[in-house]
CSV table of C-alpha atoms in Angstrom, one decimal:
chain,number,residue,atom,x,y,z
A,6,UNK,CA,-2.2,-2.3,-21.2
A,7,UNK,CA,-3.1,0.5,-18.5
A,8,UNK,CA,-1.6,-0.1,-15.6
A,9,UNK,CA,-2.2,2.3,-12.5
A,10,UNK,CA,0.0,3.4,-11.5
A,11,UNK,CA,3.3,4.4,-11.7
A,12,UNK,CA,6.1,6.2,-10.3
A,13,UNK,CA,6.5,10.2,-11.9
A,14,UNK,CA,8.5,13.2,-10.1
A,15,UNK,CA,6.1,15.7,-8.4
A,16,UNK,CA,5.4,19.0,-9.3
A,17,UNK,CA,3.7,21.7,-8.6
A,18,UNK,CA,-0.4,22.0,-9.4
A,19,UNK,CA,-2.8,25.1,-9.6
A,20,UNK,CA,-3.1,25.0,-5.9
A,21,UNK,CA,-0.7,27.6,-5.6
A,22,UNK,CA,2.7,27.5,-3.4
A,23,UNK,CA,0.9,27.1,0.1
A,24,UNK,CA,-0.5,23.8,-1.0
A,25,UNK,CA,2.9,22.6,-2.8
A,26,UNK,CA,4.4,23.8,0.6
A,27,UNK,CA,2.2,21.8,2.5
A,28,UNK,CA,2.7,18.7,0.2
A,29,UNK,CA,6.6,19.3,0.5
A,30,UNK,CA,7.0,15.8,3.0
A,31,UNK,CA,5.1,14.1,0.4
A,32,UNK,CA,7.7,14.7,-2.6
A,33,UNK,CA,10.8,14.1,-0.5
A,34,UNK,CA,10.0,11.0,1.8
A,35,UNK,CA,8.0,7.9,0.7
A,36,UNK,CA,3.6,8.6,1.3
A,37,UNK,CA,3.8,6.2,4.6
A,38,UNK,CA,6.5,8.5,6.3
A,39,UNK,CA,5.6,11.8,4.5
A,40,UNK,CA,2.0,11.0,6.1
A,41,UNK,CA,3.8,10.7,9.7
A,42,UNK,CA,4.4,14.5,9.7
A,43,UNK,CA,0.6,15.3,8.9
A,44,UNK,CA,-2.4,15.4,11.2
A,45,UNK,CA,-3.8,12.8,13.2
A,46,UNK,CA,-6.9,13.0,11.3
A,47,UNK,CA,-5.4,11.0,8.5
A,48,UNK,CA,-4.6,7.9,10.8
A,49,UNK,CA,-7.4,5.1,9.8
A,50,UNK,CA,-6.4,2.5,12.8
A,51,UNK,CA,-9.6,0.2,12.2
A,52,UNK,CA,-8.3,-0.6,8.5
A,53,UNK,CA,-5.0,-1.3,10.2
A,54,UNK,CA,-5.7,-3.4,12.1
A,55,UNK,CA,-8.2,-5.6,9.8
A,56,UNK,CA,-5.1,-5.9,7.2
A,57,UNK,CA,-3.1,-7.3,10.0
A,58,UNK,CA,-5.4,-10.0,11.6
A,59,UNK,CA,-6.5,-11.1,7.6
A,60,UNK,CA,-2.5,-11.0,6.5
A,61,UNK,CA,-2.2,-13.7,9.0
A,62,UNK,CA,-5.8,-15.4,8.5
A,63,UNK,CA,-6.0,-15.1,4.7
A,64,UNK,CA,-3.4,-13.4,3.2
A,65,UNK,CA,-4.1,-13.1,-0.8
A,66,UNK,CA,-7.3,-12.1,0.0
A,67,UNK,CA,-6.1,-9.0,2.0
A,68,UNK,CA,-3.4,-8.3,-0.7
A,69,UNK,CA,-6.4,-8.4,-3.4
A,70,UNK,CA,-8.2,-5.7,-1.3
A,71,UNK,CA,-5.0,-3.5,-0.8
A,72,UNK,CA,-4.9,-4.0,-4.6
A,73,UNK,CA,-8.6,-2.9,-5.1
A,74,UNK,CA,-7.6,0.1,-2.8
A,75,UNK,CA,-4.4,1.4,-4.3
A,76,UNK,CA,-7.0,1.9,-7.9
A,77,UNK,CA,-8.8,4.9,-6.6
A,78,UNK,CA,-5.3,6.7,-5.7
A,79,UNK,CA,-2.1,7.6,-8.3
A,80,UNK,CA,0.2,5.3,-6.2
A,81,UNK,CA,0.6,1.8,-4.8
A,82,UNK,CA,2.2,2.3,-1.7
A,83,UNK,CA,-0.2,3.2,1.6
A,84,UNK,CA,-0.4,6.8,2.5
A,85,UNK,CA,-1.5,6.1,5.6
A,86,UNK,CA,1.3,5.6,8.5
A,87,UNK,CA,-2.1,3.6,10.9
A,88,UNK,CA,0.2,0.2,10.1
A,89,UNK,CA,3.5,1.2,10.4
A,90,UNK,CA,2.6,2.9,13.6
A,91,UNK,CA,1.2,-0.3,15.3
A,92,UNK,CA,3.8,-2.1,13.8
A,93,UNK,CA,6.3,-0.5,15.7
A,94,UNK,CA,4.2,-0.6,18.7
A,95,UNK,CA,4.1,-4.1,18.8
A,96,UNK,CA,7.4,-4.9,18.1
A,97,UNK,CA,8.5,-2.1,21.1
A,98,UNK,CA,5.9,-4.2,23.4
A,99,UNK,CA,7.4,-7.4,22.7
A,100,UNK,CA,10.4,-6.0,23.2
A,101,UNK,CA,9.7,-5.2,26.6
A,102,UNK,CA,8.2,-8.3,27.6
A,103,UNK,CA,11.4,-10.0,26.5
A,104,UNK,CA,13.1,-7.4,28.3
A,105,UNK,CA,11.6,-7.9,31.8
A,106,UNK,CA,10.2,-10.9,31.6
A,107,UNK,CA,12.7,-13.9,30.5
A,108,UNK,CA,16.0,-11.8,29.8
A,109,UNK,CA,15.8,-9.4,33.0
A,110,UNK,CA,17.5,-6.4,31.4
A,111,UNK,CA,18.3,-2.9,33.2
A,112,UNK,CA,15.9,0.0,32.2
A,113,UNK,CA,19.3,0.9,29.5
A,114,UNK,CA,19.4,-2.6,28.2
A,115,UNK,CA,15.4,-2.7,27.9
A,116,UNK,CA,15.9,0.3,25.2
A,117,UNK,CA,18.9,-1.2,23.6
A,118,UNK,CA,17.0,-4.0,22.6
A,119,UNK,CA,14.2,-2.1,21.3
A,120,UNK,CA,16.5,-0.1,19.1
A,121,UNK,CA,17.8,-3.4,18.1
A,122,UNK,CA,14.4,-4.6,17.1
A,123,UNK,CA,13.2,-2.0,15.2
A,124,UNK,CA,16.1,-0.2,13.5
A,125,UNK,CA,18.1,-3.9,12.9
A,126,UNK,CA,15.6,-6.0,12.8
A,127,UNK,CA,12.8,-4.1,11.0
A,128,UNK,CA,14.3,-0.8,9.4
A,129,UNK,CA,17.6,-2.2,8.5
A,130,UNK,CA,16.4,-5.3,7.0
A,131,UNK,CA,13.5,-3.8,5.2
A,132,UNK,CA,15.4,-0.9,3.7
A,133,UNK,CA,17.7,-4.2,2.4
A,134,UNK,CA,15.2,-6.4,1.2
A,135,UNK,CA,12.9,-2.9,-0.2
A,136,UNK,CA,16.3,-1.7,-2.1
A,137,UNK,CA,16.7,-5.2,-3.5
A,138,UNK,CA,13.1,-5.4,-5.0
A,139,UNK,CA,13.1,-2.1,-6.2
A,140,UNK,CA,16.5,-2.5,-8.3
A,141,UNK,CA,15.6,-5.6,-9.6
A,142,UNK,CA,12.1,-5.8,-10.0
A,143,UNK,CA,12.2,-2.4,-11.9
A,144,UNK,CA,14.8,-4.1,-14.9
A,145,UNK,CA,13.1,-5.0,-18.3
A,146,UNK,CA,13.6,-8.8,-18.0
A,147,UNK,CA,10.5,-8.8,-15.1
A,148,UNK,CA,8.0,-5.8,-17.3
A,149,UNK,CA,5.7,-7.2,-19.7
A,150,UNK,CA,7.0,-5.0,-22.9
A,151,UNK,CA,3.8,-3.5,-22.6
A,152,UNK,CA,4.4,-1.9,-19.3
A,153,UNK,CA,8.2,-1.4,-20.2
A,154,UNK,CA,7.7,2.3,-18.7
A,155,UNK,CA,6.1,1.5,-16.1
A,156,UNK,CA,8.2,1.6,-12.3
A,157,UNK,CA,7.7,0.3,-8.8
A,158,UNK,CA,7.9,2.7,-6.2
A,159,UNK,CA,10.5,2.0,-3.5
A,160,UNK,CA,8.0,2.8,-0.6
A,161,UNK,CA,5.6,0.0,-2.2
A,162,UNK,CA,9.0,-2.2,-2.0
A,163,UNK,CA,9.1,-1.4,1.8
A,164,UNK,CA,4.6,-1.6,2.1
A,165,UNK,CA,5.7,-5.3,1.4
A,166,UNK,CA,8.2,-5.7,4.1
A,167,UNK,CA,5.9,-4.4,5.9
A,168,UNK,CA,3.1,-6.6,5.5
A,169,UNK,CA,5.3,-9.6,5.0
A,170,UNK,CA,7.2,-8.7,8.6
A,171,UNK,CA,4.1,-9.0,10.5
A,172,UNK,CA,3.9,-12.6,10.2
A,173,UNK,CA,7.6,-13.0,11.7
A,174,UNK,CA,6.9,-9.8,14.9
A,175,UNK,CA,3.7,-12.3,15.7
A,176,UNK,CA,5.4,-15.6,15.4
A,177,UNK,CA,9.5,-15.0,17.2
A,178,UNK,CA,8.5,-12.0,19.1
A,179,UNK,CA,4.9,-13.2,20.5
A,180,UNK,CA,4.7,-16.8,20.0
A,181,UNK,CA,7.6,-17.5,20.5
A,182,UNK,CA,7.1,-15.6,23.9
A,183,UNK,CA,3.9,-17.7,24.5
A,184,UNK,CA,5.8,-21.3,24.4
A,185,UNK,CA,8.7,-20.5,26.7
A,186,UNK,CA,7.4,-23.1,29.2
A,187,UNK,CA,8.4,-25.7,26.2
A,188,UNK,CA,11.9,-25.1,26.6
A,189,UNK,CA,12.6,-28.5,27.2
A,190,UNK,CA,12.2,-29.7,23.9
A,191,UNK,CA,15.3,-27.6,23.0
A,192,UNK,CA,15.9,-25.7,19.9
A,193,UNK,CA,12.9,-27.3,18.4
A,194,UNK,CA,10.4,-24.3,18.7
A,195,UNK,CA,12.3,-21.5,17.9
A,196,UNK,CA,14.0,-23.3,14.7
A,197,UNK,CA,10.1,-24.0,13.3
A,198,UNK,CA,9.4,-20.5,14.3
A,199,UNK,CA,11.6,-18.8,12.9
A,200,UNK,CA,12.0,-21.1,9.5
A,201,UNK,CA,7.6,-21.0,9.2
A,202,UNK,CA,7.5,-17.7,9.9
A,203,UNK,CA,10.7,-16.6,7.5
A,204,UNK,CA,8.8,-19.2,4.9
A,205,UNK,CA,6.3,-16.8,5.3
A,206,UNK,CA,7.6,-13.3,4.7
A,207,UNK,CA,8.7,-14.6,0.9
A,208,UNK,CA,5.2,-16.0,0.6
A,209,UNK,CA,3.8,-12.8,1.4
A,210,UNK,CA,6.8,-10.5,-0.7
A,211,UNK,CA,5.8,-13.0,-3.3
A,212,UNK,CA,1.9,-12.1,-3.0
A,213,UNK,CA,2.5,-8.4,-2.5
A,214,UNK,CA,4.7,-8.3,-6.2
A,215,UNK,CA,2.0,-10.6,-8.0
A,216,UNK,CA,-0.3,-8.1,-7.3
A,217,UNK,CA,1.6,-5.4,-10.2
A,218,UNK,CA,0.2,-6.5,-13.3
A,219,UNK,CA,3.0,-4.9,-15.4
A,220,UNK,CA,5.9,-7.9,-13.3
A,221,UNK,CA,6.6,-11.3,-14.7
A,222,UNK,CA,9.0,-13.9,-14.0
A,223,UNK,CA,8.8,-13.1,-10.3
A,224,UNK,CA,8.8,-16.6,-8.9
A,225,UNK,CA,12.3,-16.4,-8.5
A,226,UNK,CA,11.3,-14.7,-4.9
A,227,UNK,CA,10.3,-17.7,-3.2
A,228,UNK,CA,13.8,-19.0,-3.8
A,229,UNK,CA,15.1,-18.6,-0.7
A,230,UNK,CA,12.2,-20.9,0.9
A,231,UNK,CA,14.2,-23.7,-0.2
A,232,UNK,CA,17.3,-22.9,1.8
A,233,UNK,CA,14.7,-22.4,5.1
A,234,UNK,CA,13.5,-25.5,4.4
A,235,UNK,CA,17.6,-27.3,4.6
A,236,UNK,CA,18.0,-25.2,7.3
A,237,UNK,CA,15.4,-27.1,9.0
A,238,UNK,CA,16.5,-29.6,8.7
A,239,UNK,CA,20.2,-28.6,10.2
A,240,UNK,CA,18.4,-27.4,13.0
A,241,UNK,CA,17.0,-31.0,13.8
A,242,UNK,CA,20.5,-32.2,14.4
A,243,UNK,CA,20.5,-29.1,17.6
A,244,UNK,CA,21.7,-26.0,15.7
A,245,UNK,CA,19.5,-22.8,17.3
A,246,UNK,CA,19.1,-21.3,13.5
A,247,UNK,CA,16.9,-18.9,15.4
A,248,UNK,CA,20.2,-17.5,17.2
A,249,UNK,CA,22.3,-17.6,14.4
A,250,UNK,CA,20.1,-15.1,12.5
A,251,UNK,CA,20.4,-12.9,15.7
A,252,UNK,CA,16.7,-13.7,17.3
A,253,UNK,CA,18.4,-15.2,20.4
A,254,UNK,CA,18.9,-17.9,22.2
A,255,UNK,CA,16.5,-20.3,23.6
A,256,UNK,CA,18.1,-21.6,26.7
């Protein structure tokens, strides 16, 4: 079964040392933030931005394309930062709409909550849930014995997060934003926010590992859909899950 492709250690080519030199960020950091330290040239914001709007729109469709993508290049993960960049642009712009707008933080509170965002919310969690796919996924019990040898790459682990995050930045940090004026019907919104949109994210890890033909057994990923789903319900009875999971309260 050829499967492309997999994760090898780098070395150096008949470019000579300049070009391993230059390809240094590559080898030590995963491609997306290797590719952060390289010229502008390489950013491709158009592609971006159509994986984002068809990740919410129609997501195994986009996740086949990424797939058809990654077969012209000896990786999976993206070596192209264009996402993460507006990712973290729109997560630092929600921020400060929350910010001004409904919380009415000083200018020093403003960037404490975008650090919050992004390195709690975002990096923290998706180094987690990354370094939790990429352990376990990578053990014999989830390779077809014909791919035994072949290995995810962590920074695929963390493209997913990536891809599956966006659905939760545009749902509790936009939406979210967008149905304030309903906060009379009490915890209601932001508990279906924030359980749909979690729901979500394992749909879309789920997608993004289906796509490695060498993994099996991987269903065990939307698991933790079930306990969203009882949480839910909890939430009917006035619990803000939303706040409990640190994405603030409502009222």
């Amino acid at each position: 079964m050829s499967v492309l492709p997999t994760s090898n250690a780098g070395h150096k080519d008949g470019l000579g040392e300049r070009a391993y030199k230059l390809n240094i960020h590559d080898r030590t950091l995963p491609p997306v933030l290797g590719s952060l330290f390289k010229a502008p040239g390489n950013l491709d914001f158009e592609t971006a931005m159509w994986e984002m709007v068809n990740l919410i729109l129609k997501p195994r469709k986009t996740f086949r394309a990424i797939y058809y993508q990654r077969q012209t290049k000896n990786q999976w993960a993206r070596d192209d930062p264009s996402f993460f960049i507006l990712e973290i642009l729109l997560i630092s712009i929600s921020s400060v709409f929350w910010s001004l707008f409904y919380y009415n933080h000083s200018l020093w509170k403003c960037l404490q909550s975008i650090f919050n965002l992004i390195f709690v919310h975002f990096f923290l969690f998706g180094f987690a849930t990354a370094t939790f796919f990429w352990i376990t996924l990578n053990q014999p019990r989830f390779k077809f014995k014909s791919a035994s040898s072949s290995n995810i790459e962590w920074a695929y682990c963390f493209d997913v997060h990536c891809n599956a995050f966006l659905v939760i930045l545009v749902a509790l940090y936009y939406l979210r934003f967008l149905l304030l004026p309903l906060k009379f019907l009490g915890v209601l919104v932001p508990n279906t926010l924030f359980c749909a949109s979690t729901i979500h994210y394992f749909i879309l890890t789920f997608y993004g590992y289906s796509q490695l033909p060498f993994l099996k057994n991987i269903s065990f990923i939307l698991f933790p859909t079930i306990v969203l789903c009882i949480l839910f319900v909890v939430g009917l009875f006035g619990v803000d899950i939303a706040a409990l999971f640190g994405f603030g309260s409502y009222t």
